[in-house]
XYZ file of C-alpha atoms in Angstrom:
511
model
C -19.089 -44.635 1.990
C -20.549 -43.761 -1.293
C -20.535 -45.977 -4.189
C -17.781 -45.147 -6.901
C -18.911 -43.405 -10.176
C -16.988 -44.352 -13.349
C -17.680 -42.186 -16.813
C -18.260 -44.120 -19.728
C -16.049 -45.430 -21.797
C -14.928 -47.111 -24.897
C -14.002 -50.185 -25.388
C -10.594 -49.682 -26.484
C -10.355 -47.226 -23.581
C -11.396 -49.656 -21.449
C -8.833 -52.411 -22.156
C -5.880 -49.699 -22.144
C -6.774 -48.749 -18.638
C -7.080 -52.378 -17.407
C -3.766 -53.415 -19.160
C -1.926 -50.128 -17.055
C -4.131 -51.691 -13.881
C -1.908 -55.236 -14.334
C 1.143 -53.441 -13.484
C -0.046 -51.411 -10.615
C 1.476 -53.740 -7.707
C -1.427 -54.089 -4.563
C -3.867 -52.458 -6.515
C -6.645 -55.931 -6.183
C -5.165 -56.933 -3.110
C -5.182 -54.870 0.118
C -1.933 -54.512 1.250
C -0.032 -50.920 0.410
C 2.107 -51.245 -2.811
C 6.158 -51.951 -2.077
C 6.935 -49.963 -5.099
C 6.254 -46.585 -6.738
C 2.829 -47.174 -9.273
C 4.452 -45.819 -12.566
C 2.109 -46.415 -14.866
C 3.240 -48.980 -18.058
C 2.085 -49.779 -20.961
C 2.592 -53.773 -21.554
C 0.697 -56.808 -19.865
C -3.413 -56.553 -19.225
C -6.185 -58.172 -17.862
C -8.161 -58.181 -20.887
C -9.140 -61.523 -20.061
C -11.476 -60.714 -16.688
C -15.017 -60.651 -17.758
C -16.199 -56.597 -17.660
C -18.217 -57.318 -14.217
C -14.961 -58.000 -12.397
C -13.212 -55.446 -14.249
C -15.548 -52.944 -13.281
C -15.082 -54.428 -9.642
C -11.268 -53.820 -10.486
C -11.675 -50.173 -10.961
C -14.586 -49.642 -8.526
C -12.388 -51.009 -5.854
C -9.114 -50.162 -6.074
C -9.151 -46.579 -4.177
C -10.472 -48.016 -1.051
C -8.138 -51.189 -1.037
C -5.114 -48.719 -1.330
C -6.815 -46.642 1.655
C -7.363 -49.461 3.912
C -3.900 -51.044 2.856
C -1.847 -48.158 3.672
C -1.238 -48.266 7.310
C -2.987 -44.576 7.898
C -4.667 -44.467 11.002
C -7.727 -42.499 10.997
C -9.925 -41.630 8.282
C -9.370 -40.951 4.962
C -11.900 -39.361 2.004
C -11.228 -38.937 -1.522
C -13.231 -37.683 -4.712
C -12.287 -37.068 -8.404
C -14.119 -35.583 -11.469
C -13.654 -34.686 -14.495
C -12.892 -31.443 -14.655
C -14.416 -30.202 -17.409
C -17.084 -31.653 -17.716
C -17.970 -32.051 -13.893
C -18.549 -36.218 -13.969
C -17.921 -37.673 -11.117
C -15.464 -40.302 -11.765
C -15.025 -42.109 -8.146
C -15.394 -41.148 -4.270
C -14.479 -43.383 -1.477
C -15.737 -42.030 1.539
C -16.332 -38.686 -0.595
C -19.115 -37.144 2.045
C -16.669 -37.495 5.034
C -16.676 -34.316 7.412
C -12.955 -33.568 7.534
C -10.543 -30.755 9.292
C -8.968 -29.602 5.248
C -6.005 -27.934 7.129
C -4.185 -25.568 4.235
C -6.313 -26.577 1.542
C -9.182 -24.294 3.092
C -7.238 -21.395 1.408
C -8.905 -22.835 -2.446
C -11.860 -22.223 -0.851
C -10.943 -18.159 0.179
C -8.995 -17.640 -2.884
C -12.032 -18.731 -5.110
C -13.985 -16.359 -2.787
C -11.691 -13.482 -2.767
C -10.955 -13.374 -6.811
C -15.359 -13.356 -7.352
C -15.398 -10.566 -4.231
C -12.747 -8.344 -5.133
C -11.391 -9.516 -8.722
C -7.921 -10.359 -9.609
C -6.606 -6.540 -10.156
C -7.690 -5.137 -6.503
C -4.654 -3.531 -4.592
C -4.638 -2.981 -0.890
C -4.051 0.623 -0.374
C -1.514 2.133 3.026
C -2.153 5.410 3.909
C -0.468 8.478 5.480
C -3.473 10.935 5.928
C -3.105 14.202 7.843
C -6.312 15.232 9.890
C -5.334 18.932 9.803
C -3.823 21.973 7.730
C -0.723 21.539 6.640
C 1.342 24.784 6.217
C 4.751 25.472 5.695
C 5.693 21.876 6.288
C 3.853 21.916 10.140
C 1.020 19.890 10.168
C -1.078 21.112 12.579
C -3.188 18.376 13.408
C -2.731 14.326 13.743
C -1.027 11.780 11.463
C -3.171 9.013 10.701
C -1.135 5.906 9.277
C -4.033 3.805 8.099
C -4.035 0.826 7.067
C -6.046 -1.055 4.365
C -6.019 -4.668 4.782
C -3.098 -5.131 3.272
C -1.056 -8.258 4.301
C 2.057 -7.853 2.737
C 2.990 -4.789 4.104
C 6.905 -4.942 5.374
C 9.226 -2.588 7.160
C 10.963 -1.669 3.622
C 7.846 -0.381 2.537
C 7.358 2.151 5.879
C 10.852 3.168 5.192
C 9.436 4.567 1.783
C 6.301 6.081 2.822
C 8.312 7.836 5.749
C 10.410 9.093 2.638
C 7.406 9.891 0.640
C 5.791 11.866 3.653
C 8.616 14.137 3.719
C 8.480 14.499 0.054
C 4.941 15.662 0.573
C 6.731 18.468 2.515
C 5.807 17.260 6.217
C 8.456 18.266 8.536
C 6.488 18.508 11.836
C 3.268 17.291 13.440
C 2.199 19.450 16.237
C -0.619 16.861 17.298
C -0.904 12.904 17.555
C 0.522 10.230 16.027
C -2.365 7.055 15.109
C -2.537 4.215 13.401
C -5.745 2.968 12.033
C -6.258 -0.842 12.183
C -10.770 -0.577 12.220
C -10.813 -1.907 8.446
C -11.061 -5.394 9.222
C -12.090 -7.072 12.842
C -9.557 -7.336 15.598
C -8.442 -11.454 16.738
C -5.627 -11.714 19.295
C -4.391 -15.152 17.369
C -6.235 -16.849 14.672
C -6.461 -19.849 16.483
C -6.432 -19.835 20.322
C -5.597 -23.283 20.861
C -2.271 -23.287 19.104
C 0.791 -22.470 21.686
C 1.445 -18.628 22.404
C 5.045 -18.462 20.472
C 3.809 -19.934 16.810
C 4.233 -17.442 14.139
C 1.366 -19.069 12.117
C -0.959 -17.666 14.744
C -0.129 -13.687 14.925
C -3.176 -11.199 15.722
C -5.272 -9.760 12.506
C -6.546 -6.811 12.590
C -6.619 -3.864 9.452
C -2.991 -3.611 9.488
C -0.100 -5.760 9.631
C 3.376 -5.501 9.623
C 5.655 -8.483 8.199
C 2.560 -11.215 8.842
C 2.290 -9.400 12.402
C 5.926 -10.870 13.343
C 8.943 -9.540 15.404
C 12.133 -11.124 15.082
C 13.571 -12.560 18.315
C 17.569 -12.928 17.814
C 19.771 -13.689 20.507
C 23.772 -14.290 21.060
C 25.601 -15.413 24.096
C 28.348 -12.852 25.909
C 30.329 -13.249 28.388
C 28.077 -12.222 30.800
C 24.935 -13.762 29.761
C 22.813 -13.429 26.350
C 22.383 -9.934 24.079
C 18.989 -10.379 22.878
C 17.278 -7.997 20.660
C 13.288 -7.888 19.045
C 13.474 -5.796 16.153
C 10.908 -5.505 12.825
C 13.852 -6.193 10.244
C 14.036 -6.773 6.368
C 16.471 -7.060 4.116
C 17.778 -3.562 3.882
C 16.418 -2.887 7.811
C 16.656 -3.629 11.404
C 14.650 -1.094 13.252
C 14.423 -1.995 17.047
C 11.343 -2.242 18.355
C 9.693 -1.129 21.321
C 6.665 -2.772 21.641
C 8.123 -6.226 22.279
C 10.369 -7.545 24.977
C 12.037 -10.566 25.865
C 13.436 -11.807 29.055
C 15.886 -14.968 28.792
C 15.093 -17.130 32.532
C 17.173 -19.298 33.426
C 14.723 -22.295 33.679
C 14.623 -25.524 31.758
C 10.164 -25.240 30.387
C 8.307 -23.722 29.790
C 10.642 -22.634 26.602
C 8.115 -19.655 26.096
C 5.947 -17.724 28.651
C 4.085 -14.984 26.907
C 1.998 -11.712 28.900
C 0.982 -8.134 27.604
C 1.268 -5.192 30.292
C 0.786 -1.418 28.890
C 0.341 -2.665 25.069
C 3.559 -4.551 25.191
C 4.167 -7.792 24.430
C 6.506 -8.961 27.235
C 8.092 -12.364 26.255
C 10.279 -14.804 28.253
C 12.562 -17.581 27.298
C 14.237 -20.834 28.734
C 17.995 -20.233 28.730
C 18.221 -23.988 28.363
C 16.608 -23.762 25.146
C 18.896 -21.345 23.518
C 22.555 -22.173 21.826
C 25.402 -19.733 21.375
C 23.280 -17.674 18.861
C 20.315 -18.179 16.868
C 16.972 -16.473 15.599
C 12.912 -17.267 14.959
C 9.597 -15.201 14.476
C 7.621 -14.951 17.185
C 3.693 -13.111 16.026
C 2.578 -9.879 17.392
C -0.417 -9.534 19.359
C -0.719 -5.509 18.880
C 0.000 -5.146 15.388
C -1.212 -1.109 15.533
C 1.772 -0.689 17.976
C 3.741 -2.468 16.192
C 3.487 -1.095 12.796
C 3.349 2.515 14.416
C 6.688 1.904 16.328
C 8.573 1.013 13.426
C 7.269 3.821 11.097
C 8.460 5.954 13.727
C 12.194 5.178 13.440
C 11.878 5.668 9.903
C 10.079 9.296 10.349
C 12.514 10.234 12.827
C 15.300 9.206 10.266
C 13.711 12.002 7.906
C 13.140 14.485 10.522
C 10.018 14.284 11.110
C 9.884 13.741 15.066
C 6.857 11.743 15.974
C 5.251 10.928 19.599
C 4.464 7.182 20.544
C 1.438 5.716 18.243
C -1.637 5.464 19.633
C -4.623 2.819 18.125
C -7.327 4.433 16.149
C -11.023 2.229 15.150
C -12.349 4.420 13.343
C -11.323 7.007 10.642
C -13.562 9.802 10.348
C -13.197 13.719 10.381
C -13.667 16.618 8.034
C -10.319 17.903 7.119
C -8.795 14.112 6.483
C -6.027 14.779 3.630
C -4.332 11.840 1.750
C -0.352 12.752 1.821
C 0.931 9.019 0.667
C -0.618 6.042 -0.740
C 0.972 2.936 -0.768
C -0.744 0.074 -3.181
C -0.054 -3.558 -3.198
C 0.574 -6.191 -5.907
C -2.352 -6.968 -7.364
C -4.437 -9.379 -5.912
C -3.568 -12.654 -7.995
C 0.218 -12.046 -6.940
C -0.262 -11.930 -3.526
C -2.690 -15.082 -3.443
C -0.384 -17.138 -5.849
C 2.319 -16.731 -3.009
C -0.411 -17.299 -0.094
C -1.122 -20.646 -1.310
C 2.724 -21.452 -2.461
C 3.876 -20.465 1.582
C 0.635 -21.360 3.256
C 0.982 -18.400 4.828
C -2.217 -18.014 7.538
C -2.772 -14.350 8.425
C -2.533 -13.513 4.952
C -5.442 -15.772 4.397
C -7.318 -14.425 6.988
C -7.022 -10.458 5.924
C -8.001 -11.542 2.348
C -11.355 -13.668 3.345
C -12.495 -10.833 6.015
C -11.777 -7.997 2.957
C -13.548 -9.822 0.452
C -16.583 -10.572 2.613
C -16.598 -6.726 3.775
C -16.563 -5.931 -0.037
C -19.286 -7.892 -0.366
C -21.664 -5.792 2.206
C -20.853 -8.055 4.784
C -20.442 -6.540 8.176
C -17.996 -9.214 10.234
C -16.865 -8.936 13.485
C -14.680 -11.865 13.856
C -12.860 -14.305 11.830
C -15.501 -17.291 12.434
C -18.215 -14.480 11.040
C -16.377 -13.852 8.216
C -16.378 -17.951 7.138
C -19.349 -17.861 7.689
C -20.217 -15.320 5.311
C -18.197 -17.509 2.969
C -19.767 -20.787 3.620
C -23.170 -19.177 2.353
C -21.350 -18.140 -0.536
C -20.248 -21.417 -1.571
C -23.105 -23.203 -0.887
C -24.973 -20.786 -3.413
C -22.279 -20.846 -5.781
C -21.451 -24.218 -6.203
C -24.015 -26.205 -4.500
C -21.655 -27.531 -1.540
C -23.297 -28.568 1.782
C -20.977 -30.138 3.895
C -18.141 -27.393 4.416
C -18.851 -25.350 7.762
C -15.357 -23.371 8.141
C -14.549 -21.381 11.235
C -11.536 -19.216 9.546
C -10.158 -18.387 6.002
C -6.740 -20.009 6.530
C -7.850 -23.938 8.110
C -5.825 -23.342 11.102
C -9.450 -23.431 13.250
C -9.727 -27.093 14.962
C -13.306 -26.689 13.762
C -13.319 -26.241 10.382
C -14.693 -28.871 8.203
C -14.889 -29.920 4.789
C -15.582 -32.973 2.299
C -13.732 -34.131 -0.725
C -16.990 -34.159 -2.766
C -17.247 -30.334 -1.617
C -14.070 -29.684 -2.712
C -14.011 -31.248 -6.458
C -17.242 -29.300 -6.686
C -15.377 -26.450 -5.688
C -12.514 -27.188 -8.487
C -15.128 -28.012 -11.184
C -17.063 -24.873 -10.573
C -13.973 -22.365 -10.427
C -12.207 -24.688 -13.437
C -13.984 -22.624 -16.708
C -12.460 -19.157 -15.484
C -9.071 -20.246 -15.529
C -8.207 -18.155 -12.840
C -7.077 -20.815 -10.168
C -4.945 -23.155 -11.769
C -1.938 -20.487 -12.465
C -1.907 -20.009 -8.963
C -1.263 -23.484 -7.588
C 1.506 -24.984 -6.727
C 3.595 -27.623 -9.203
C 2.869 -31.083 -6.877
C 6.360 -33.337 -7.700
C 6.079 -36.495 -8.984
C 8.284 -38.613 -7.484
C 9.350 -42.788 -7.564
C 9.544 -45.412 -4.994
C 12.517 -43.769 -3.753
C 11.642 -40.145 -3.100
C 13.485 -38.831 -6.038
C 11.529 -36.314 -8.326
C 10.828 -37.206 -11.639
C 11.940 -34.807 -13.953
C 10.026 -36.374 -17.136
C 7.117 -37.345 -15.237
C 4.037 -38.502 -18.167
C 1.433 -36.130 -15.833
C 1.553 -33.201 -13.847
C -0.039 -31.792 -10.725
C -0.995 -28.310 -8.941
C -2.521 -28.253 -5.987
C -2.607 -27.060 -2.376
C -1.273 -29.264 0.096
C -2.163 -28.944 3.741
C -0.420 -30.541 6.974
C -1.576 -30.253 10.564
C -1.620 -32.361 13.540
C -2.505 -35.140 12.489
C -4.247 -34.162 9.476
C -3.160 -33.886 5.774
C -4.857 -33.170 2.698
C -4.398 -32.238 -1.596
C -6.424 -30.764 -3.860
C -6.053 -29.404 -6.981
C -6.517 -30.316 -10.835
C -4.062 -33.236 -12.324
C -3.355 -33.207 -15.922
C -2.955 -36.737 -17.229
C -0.955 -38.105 -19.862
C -3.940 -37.908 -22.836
C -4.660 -34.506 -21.463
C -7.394 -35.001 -19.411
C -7.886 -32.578 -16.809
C -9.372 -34.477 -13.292
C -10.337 -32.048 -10.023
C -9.275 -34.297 -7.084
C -9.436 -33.412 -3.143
C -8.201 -36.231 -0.528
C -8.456 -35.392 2.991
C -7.099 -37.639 6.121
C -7.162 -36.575 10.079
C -6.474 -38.897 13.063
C -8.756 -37.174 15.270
C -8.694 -39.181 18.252
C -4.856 -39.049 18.386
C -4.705 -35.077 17.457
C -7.356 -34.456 20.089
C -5.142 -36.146 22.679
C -2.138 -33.397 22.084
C -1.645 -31.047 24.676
C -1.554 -27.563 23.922
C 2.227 -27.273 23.929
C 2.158 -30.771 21.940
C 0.686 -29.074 19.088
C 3.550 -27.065 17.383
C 5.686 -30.817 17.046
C 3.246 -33.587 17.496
C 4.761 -36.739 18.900
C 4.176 -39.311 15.766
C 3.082 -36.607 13.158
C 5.574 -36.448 11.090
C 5.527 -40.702 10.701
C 2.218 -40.586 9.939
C 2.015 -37.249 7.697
C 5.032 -39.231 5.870
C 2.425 -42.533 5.459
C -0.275 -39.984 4.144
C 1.433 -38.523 1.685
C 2.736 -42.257 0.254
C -0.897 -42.622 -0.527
C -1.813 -39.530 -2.179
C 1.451 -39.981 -4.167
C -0.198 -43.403 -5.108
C -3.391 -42.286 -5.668
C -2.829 -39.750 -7.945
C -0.589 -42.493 -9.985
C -3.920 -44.742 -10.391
C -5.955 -41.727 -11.742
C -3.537 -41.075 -14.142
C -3.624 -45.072 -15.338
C -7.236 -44.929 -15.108
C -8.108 -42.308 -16.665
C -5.098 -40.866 -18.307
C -5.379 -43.135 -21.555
């Protein structure tokens, strides 16, 4: 544990803070407060002599840890954010899984790599002449990184390559996923049917998911795996599924000839229903559906084949696709904690930076470097961009340093998410005297926030908390790990105490 910090201040600051600390119930004793800590301004302990309020303050952040109930560990850090002080740590220095708030960490690193204006560019190029609409040569759709490429967006390049006055390709069709490293699933130890978990590789096509729907008939179940949007539902042929009629596993997945080949429990299904299972050949995948789309325009196009590199002297750009810029597709990253976006965004940003990574843990580790130099942190050693990696590990004292460091450029704090305040009831607070953004992060058995809260006076703190149950979460089975047996009663206990924590830094030092 490290000792607790506390900035200096007045006197009259002092005995405001102290008087809010009288009406914080628990907050000298150790057992978990019975009621929400709204901060209010009447009472005090003026009277305690400044050694035992000092104690008071010192104090109260690890009697609310060890009176909450939470088994495992918990660390937790705060600063001021402007001017860096450190204003308390409990257990700051604690290595920690960070879950979802690992993706501060690669969106501080992607905005200094690539800046907040850099688009992700889709490409149809044609490696041949083209005359008289015949291209006589190959197709190349190539892709750029991009992670928010969707099926609406094929259906417009398909449009846009017959604009370009393509009507036939005498040679192949490829698809060009070499700009970033290939990884069957982002983490390996998560179960096979988790859409959180979906290959990466230089292209992807709606987060490298298919859409499993099925409906029962009369004579058994219609199933269908298609790449669908709002406006589309192209059938795909690069996925299958199989319904067994078996009671578990619920999923069995295998690949045979580039195909994922999926089977399901009939047990498990109902009359109808849907979900997202991830893609483990995203070229394929994104090649099949473009297809459908081509053929749609007329342009007739054979069965895609994978292509690492692009090279060739008569490579001709017919369509460009860019993406939002980059600040719009990391503010909705970190607001749907969405993983494989995470993951193409930390492997582009350490390519642009003359890195040369051939997996995801290379790629960290490029970025671990970088934040050591950057901001002086020594304790994070992450395995992955998103924090899905079992192995990824962190410290709250890292992560305010992280905060305090990126908090002058203004640049991360428009892209967090609003952090509801809420009473002793669960009910949001609609008038609440403080606010917080932040990135939250949940996963077996671990939870975390980080993020800036603005206090009542205006003060700006940088805060990180971090908990994980280790022994417990390293007890799951594999197939445990989707719906962990206790994790939601104990993510439910965790996130009581950040709640109340973040209510004592705003008594503290909100006033």
């Amino acid at each position: 544990m490290q000792p607790v910090q506390s900035r200096p201040v007045s006197r009259r600051r002092m005995i405001g803070s102290l008087a809010v600390l009288a009406t914080l119930p628990g907050l000298a004793q150790a057992g978990a407060p019975r009621t929400s800590l709204r901060p209010q301004l009447r009472g005090g302990i003026s009277a305690l002599s400044p050694a035992a309020r000092q104690a008071e303050i010192k104090t109260g952040a690890e009697q609310m840890v060890k009176g909450s109930g939470l088994a495992g560990r918990v660390g937790v850090s705060v600063a001021d954010a402007k001017s860096g002080l450190k204003l308390e740590s409990y257990e700051g220095d604690a290595s920690l899984p960070p879950a979802s708030v690992a993706k501060i960490l690669t969106t501080v690193y992607a905005l200094d790599s690539l800046g907040p204006d850099y688009r992700f560019q889709t490409q149809l190029i044609a490696d041949g002449a083209l005359s008289n609409g015949r291209l006589n040569g190959n197709l190349i759709l190539a892709g750029g990184g991009d992670p928010t490429l969707d099926t609406d967006t094929l259906a417009r390049m398909a449009g846009s390559l017959k604009s370009a006055g393509v009507r036939e390709v005498t040679g192949k069709f490829l698809v060009y996923d070499g700009f970033l490293p290939f990884t069957a699933t982002i983490d390996e130890e998560q179960p096979d049917h988790v859409g959180y978990s979906p290959a990466v590789a230089g292209i992807a096509l709606n987060y490298n998911r298919v859409h499993f729907a099925w409906n029962r008939t009369a004579k058994g179940y219609a199933v269908s795996m298609d790449g669908r949007s709002d406006k589309y539902r192209p059938d795909v042929q690069t996925a299958t599924m199989q319904v067994v009629n078996r009671s578990a596993p619920v999923y069995t997945y295998g690949r045979k000839n580039g195909i994922d080949q999926w089977t399901v429990a009939q047990t498990a299904l109902g009359n109808s229903g849907s979900r997202w299972l991830p893609v483990r050949n995203p070229a394929d995948y994104a090649g099949d559906v473009f297809r459908t789309f081509a053929r749609a325009q007329g342009i007739a196009l054979p069965a895609a084949s994978e292509l690492n590199r692009l090279s060739g002297n008569k490579l001709t750009v017919l369509v460009t696709n860019q993406s939002a810029p980059l600040r719009e597709i990391l503010r909705e990253t970190l607001k749907w904690s969405n993983n494989l976006a995470a993951e193409m965004i930390g492997l582009t940003a350490s390519t642009a930076r003359g890195g040369n990574p051939r997996s995801l843990k290379d790629s960290a580790q490029d970025m671990n470097r970088w934040l050591a130099a950057k901001f002086g942190v020594k304790n994070t050693r992450m395995v992955d961009h998103s924090g899905l990696g079992a192995a990824s590990r962190t410290t709250a004292d890292d992560m305010v340093a992280v905060l305090v460091g990126a908090y002058p450029a203004g640049q991360l704090q428009p892209l967090l998410k609003d952090i509801p305040i809420r009473d002793d009831r669960g009910r949001t607070l609609k008038n609440a005297p403080f606010g917080v953004v932040a990135k939250t992060g949940t996963l077996n058995f671990v939870s975390g926030l980080a993020g800036y809260e603005t206090a009542r006076d205006g003060t700006v703190l940088a805060f990180a908390y971090f908990s994980a149950d280790l022994p417990t979460r390293d007890r799951l089975t594999r197939a445990e790990r989707e719906r962990p047996p206790g994790g939601r009663a104990w993510n439910t206990r965790s996130k009581k105490l950040q709640q109340n924590l973040i209510e004592r830094w705003d008594a503290l030092y909100g006033h």
